[in-house]
mmCIF file of C-alpha atoms in Angstrom:
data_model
loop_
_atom_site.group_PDB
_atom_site.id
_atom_site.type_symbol
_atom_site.label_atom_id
_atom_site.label_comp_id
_atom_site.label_asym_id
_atom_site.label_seq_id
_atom_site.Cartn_x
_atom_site.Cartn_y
_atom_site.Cartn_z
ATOM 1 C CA UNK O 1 30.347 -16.956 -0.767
ATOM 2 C CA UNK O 2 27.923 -20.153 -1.532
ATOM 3 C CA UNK O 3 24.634 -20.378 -2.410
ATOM 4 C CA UNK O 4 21.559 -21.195 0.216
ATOM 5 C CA UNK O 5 18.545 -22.473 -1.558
ATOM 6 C CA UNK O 6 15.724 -21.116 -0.981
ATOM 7 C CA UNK O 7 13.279 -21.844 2.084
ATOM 8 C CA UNK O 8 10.263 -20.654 3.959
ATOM 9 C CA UNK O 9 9.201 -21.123 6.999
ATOM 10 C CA UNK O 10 6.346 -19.159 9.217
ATOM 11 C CA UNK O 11 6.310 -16.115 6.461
ATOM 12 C CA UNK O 12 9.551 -16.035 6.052
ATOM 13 C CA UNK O 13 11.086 -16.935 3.004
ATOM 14 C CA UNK O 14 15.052 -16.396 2.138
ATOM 15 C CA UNK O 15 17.707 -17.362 -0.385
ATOM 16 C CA UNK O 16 21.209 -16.782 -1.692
ATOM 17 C CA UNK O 17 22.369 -17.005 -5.327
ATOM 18 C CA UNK O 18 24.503 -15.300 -7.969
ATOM 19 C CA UNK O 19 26.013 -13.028 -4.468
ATOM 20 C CA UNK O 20 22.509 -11.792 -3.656
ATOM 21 C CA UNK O 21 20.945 -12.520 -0.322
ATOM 22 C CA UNK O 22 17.522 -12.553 -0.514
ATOM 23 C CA UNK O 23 14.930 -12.250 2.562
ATOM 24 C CA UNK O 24 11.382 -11.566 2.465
ATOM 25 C CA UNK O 25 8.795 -10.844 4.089
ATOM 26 C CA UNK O 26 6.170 -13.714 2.483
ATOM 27 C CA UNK O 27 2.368 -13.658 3.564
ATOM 28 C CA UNK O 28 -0.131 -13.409 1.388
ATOM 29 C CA UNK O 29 -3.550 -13.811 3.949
ATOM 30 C CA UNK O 30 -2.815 -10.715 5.787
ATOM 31 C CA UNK O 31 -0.378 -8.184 6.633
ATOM 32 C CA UNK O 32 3.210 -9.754 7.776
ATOM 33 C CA UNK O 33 3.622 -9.240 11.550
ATOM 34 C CA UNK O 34 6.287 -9.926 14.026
ATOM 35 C CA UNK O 35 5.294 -12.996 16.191
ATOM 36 C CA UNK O 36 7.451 -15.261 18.400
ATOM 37 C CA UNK O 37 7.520 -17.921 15.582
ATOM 38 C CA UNK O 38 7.774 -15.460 12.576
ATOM 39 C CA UNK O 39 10.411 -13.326 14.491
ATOM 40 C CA UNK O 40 12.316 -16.224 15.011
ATOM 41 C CA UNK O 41 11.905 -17.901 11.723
ATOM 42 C CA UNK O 42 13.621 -14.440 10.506
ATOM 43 C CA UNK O 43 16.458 -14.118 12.375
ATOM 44 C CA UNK O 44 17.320 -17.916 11.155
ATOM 45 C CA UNK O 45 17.071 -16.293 7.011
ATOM 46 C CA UNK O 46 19.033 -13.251 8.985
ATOM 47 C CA UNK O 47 21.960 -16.191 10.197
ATOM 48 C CA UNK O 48 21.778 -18.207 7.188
ATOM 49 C CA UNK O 49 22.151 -15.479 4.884
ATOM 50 C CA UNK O 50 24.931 -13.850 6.251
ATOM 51 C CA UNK O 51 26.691 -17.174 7.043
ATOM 52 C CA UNK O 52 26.694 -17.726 3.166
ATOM 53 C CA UNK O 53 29.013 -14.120 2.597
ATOM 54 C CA UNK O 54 26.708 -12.152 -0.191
ATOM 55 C CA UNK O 55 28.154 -9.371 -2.005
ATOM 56 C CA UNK O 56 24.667 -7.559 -1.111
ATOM 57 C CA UNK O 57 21.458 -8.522 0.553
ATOM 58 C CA UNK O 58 17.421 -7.432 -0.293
ATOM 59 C CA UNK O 59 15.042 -7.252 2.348
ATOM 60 C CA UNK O 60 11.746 -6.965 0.957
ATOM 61 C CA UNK O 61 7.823 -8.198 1.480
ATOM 62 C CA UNK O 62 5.441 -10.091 -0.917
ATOM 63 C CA UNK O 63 1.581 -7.995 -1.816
ATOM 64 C CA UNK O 64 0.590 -5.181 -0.847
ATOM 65 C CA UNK O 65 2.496 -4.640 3.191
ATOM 66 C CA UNK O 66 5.615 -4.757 4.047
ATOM 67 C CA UNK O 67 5.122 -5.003 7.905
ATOM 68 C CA UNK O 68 2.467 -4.446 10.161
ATOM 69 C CA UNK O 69 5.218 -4.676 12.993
ATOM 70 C CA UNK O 70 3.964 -6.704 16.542
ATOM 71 C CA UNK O 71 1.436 -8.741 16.178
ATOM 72 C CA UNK O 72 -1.447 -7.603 18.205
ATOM 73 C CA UNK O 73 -3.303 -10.476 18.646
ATOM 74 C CA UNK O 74 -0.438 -12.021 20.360
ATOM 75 C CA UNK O 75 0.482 -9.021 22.484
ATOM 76 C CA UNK O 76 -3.364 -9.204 23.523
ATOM 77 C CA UNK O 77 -3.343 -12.762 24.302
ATOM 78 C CA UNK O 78 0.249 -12.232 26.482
ATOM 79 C CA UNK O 79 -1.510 -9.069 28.331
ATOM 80 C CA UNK O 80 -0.914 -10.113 31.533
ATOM 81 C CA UNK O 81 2.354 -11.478 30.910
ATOM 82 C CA UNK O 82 3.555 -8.284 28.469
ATOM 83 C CA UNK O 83 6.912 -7.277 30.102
ATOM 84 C CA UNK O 84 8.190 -11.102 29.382
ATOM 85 C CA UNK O 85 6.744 -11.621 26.167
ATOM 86 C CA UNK O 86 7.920 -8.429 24.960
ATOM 87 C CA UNK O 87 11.453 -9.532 26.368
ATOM 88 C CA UNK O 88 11.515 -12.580 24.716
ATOM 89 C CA UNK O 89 10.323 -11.044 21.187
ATOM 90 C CA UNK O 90 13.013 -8.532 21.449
ATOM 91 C CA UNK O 91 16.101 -11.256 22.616
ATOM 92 C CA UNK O 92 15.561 -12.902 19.329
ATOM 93 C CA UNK O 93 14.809 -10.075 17.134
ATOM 94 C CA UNK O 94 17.330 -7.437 18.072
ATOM 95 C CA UNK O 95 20.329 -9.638 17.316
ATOM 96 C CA UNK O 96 19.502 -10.789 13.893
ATOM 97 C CA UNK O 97 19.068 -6.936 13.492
ATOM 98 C CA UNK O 98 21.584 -5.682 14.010
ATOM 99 C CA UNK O 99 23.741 -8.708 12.237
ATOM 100 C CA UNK O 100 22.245 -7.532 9.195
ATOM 101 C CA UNK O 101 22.489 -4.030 9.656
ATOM 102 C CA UNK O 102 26.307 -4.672 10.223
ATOM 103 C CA UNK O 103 26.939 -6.819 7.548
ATOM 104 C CA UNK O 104 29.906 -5.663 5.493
ATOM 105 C CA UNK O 105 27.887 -5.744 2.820
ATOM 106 C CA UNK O 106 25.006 -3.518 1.041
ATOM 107 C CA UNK O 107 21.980 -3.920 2.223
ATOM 108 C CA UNK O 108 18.993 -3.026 0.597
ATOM 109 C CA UNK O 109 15.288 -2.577 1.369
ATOM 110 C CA UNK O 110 12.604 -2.464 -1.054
ATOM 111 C CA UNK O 111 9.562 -1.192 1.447
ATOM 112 C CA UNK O 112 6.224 -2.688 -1.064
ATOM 113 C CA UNK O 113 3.747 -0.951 0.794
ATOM 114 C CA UNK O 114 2.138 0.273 4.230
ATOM 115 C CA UNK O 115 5.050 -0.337 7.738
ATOM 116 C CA UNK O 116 4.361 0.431 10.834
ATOM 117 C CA UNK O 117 6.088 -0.260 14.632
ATOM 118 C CA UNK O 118 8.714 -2.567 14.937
ATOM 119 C CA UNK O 119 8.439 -3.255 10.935
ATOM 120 C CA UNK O 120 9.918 0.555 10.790
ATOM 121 C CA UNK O 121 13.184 -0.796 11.819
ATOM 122 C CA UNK O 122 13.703 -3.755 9.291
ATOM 123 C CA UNK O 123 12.415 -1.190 6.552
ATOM 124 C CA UNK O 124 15.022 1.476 7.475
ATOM 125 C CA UNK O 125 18.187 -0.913 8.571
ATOM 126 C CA UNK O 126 19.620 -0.531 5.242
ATOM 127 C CA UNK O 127 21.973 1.353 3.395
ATOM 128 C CA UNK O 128 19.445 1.876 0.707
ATOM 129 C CA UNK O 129 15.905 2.449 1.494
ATOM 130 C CA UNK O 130 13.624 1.955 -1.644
ATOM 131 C CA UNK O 131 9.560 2.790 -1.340
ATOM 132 C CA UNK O 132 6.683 1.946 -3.546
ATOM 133 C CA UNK O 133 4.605 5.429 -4.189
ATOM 134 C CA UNK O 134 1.463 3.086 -2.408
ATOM 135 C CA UNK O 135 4.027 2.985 0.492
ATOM 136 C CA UNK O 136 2.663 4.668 4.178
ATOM 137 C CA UNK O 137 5.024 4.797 7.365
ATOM 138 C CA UNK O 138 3.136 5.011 11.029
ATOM 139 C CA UNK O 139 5.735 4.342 14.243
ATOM 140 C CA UNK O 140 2.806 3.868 16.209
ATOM 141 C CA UNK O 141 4.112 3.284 19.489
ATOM 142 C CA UNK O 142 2.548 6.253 21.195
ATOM 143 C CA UNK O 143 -0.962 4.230 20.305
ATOM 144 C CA UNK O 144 -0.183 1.420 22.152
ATOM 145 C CA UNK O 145 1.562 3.317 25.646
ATOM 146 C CA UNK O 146 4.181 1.593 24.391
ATOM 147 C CA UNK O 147 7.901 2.817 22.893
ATOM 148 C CA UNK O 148 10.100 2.348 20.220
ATOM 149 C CA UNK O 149 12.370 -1.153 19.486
ATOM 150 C CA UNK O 150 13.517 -3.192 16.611
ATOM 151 C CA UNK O 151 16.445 -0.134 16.115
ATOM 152 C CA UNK O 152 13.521 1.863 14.781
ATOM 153 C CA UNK O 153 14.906 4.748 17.251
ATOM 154 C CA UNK O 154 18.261 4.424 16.065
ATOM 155 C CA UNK O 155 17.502 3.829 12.428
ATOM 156 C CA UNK O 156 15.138 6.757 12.255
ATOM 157 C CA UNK O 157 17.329 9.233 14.060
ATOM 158 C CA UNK O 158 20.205 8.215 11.751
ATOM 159 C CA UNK O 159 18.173 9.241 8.845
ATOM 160 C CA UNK O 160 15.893 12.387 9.597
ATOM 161 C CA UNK O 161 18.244 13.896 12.959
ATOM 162 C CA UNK O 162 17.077 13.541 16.672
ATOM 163 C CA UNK O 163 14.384 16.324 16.967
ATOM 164 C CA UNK O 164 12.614 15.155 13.989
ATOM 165 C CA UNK O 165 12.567 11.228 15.218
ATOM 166 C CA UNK O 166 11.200 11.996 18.237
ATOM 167 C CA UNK O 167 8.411 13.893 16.250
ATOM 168 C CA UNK O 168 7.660 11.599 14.437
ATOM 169 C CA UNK O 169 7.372 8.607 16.874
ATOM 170 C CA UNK O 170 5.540 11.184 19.473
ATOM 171 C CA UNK O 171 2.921 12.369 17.016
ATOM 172 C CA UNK O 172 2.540 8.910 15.122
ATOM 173 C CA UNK O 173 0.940 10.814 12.200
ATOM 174 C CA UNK O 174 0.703 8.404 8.564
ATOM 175 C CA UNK O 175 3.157 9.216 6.207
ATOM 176 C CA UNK O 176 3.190 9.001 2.362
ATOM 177 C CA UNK O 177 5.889 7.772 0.315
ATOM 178 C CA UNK O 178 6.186 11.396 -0.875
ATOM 179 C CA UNK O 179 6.628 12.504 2.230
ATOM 180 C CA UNK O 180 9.343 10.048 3.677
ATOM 181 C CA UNK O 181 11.369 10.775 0.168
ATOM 182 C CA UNK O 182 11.044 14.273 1.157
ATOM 183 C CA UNK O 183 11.978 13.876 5.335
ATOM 184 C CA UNK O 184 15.143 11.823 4.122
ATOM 185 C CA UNK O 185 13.627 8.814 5.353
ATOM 186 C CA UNK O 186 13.690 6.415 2.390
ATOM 187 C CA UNK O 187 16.123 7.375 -0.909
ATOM 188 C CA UNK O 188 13.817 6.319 -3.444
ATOM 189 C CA UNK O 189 9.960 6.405 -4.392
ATOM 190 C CA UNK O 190 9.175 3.533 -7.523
ATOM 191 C CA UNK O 191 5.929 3.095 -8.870
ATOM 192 C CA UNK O 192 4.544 -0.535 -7.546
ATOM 193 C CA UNK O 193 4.793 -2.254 -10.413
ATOM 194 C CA UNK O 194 8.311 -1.122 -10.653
ATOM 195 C CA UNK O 195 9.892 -1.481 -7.607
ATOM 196 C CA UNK O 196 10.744 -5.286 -7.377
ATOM 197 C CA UNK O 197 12.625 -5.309 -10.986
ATOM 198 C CA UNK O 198 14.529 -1.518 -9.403
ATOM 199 C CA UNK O 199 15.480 -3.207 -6.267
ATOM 200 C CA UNK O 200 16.969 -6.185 -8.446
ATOM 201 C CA UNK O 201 18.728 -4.390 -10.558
ATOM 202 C CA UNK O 202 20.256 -2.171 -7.597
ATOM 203 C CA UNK O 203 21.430 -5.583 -5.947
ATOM 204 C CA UNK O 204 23.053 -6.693 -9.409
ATOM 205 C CA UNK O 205 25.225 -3.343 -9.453
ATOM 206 C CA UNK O 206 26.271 -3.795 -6.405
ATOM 207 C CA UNK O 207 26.868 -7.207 -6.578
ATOM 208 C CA UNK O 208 29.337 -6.249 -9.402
ATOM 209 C CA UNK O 209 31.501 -3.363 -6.875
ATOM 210 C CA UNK O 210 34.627 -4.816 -4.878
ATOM 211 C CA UNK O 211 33.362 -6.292 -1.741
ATOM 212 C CA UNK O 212 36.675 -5.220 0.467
ATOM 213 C CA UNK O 213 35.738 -1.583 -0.605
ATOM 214 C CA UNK O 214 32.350 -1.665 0.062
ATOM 215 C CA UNK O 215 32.826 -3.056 3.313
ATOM 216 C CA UNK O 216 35.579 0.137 4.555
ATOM 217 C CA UNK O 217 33.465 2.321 3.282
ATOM 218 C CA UNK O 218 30.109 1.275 5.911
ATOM 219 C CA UNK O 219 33.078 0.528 8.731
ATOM 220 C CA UNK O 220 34.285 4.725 7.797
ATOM 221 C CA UNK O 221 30.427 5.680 7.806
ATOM 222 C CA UNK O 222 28.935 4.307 10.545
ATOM 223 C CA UNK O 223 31.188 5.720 12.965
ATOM 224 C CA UNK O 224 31.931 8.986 11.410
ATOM 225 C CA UNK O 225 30.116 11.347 13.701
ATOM 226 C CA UNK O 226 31.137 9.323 16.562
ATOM 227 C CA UNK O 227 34.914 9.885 16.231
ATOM 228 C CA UNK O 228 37.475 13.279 15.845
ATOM 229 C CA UNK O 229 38.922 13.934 12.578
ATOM 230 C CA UNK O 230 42.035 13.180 13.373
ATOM 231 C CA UNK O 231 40.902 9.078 14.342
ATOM 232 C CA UNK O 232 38.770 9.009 11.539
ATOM 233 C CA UNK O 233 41.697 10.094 9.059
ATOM 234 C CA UNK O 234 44.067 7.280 10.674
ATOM 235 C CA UNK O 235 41.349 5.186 10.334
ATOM 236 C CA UNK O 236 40.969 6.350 6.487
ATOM 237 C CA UNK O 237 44.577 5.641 6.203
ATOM 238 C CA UNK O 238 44.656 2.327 7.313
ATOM 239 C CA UNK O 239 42.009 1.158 5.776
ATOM 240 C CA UNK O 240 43.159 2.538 2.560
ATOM 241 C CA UNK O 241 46.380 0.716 3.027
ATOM 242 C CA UNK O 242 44.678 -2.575 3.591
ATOM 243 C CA UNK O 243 43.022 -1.949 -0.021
ATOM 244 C CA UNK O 244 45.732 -1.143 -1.286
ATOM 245 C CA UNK O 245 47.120 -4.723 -1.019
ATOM 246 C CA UNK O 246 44.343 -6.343 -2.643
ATOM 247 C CA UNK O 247 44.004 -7.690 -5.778
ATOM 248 C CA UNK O 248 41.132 -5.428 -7.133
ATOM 249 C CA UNK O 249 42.783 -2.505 -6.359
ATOM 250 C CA UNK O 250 45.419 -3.700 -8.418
ATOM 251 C CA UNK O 251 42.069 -4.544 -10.979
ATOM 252 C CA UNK O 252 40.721 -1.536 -10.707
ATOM 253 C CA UNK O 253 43.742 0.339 -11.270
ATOM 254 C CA UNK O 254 43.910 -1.579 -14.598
ATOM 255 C CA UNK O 255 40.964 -1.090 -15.618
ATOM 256 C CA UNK O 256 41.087 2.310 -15.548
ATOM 257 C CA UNK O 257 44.238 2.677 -17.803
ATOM 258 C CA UNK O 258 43.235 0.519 -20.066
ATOM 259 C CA UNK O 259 39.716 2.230 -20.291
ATOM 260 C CA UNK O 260 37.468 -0.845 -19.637
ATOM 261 C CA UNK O 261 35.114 -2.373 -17.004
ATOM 262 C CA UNK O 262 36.772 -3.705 -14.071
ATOM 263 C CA UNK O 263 36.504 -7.387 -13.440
ATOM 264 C CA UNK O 264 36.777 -7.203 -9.605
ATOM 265 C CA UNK O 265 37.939 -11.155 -7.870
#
């Protein structure tokens, strides 16, 4: 792991220190949407971030939006040339996606207020989801004849099951934070004032957990439902095997016995 100072470019600002990754979502004129340069300027925090090996990684926005997702103007301005633009938008965003989604490391959103389209999938790519209460959540698709991208599909599904996605993204209806906590969609609701120092102090205990571990346990996760018992227990097995020849196992283990706080490498 080494450190990346920090940088911003097109509303995008990111950073790396102490093993947290840091991205954000950085516009203070207007709500944050995904352009051609913006889009772009993220997936090179999304690269640059994961090329310096955090222990975990926050994805959140600065005032009052997380994410208006596409930006409209653009998409209005491309109208005749939508199929192509939209191609090009997606061939830079989708990759940095799903690099961070797969990271083997935490990642953590802190959603600080209204998302909507394509910002749906940054919001919900993590393996924590935390909303401010002012927080609403509109796919929006179905508005603009168009449907869903930026692994909002996936991400969604994942979360609330596949008859309830494709309610939600059908309808479109504005959600409240209450109502996401209660659909499954985000794990937390924090009052605004709150949820920057919450999200911070989630990163710093995971920063603290052993990063082999955390790692197995997203690779045994993610792929749970997708494979028998039987290949998921041989994968359980080897994985576990693999741990065990670490050194913080061999911390951990210590730790326990001699009833203190593990100091993992």
């Amino acid at each position: 792991m080494h450190e990346v100072m920090e940088q911003t470019v097109d509303t995008i600002r990111w950073s790396v220190a102490q093993g947290i990754g840091r991205i954000v979502f950085d516009r203070s004129d207007g709500p944050h949407t995904l352009a051609l340069a913006s889009t772009a300027a993220l997936a090179r925090a999304v690269d640059e971030v994961a090329a310096a090996h955090p222990r975990v990684v926050l994805l959140s926005g600065s005032g009052g939006l997380f994410s208006a997702g596409g930006n409209i103007a653009e998409m209005r301005a491309h109208v005749e040339t939508l199929e192509s633009y939209l191609r090009a938008l997606v061939d830079i965003a989708h990759p940095a996606l799903m690099r961070l989604s797969q990271l083997p490391a935490p990642v953590v959103t802190a959603i600080n207020g209204p998302v909507g389209g394509g910002g749906v999938g940054w919001a919900l790519c993590g393996d924590f989801a935390l909303a401010a209460a002012s927080m609403k959540l509109r796919t929006g698709y179905v508005a603009l004849g168009l449907s869903p991208d930026m692994g909002a599909s996936y991400f969604v599904t994942r979360r609330v099951g596949s008859m309830r996605a494709r309610q939600l993204f059908m309808l479109s209806d504005a959600m409240d934070a209450r109502q996401c906590l209660a659909m499954g969609l985000v794990d937390e609701v924090v009052p605004d004032a709150e949820l920057a120092q919450r999200a911070e102090a989630l990163c710093a205990h995971l920063a603290l957990a052993p990063r082999g571990s955390l790692a197995k346990i997203k690779h045994l996760c993610e792929g749970a439902t997708q494979r028998g018992l039987q290949a998921q227990m041989a994968l359980e097995q080897a994985l576990l095997q693999e741990c065990t020849r670490s050194q913080d196992a061999r911390e951990g283990l210590h730790a326990f016995l001699e009833k203190r706080a593990p100091r993992f490498h």
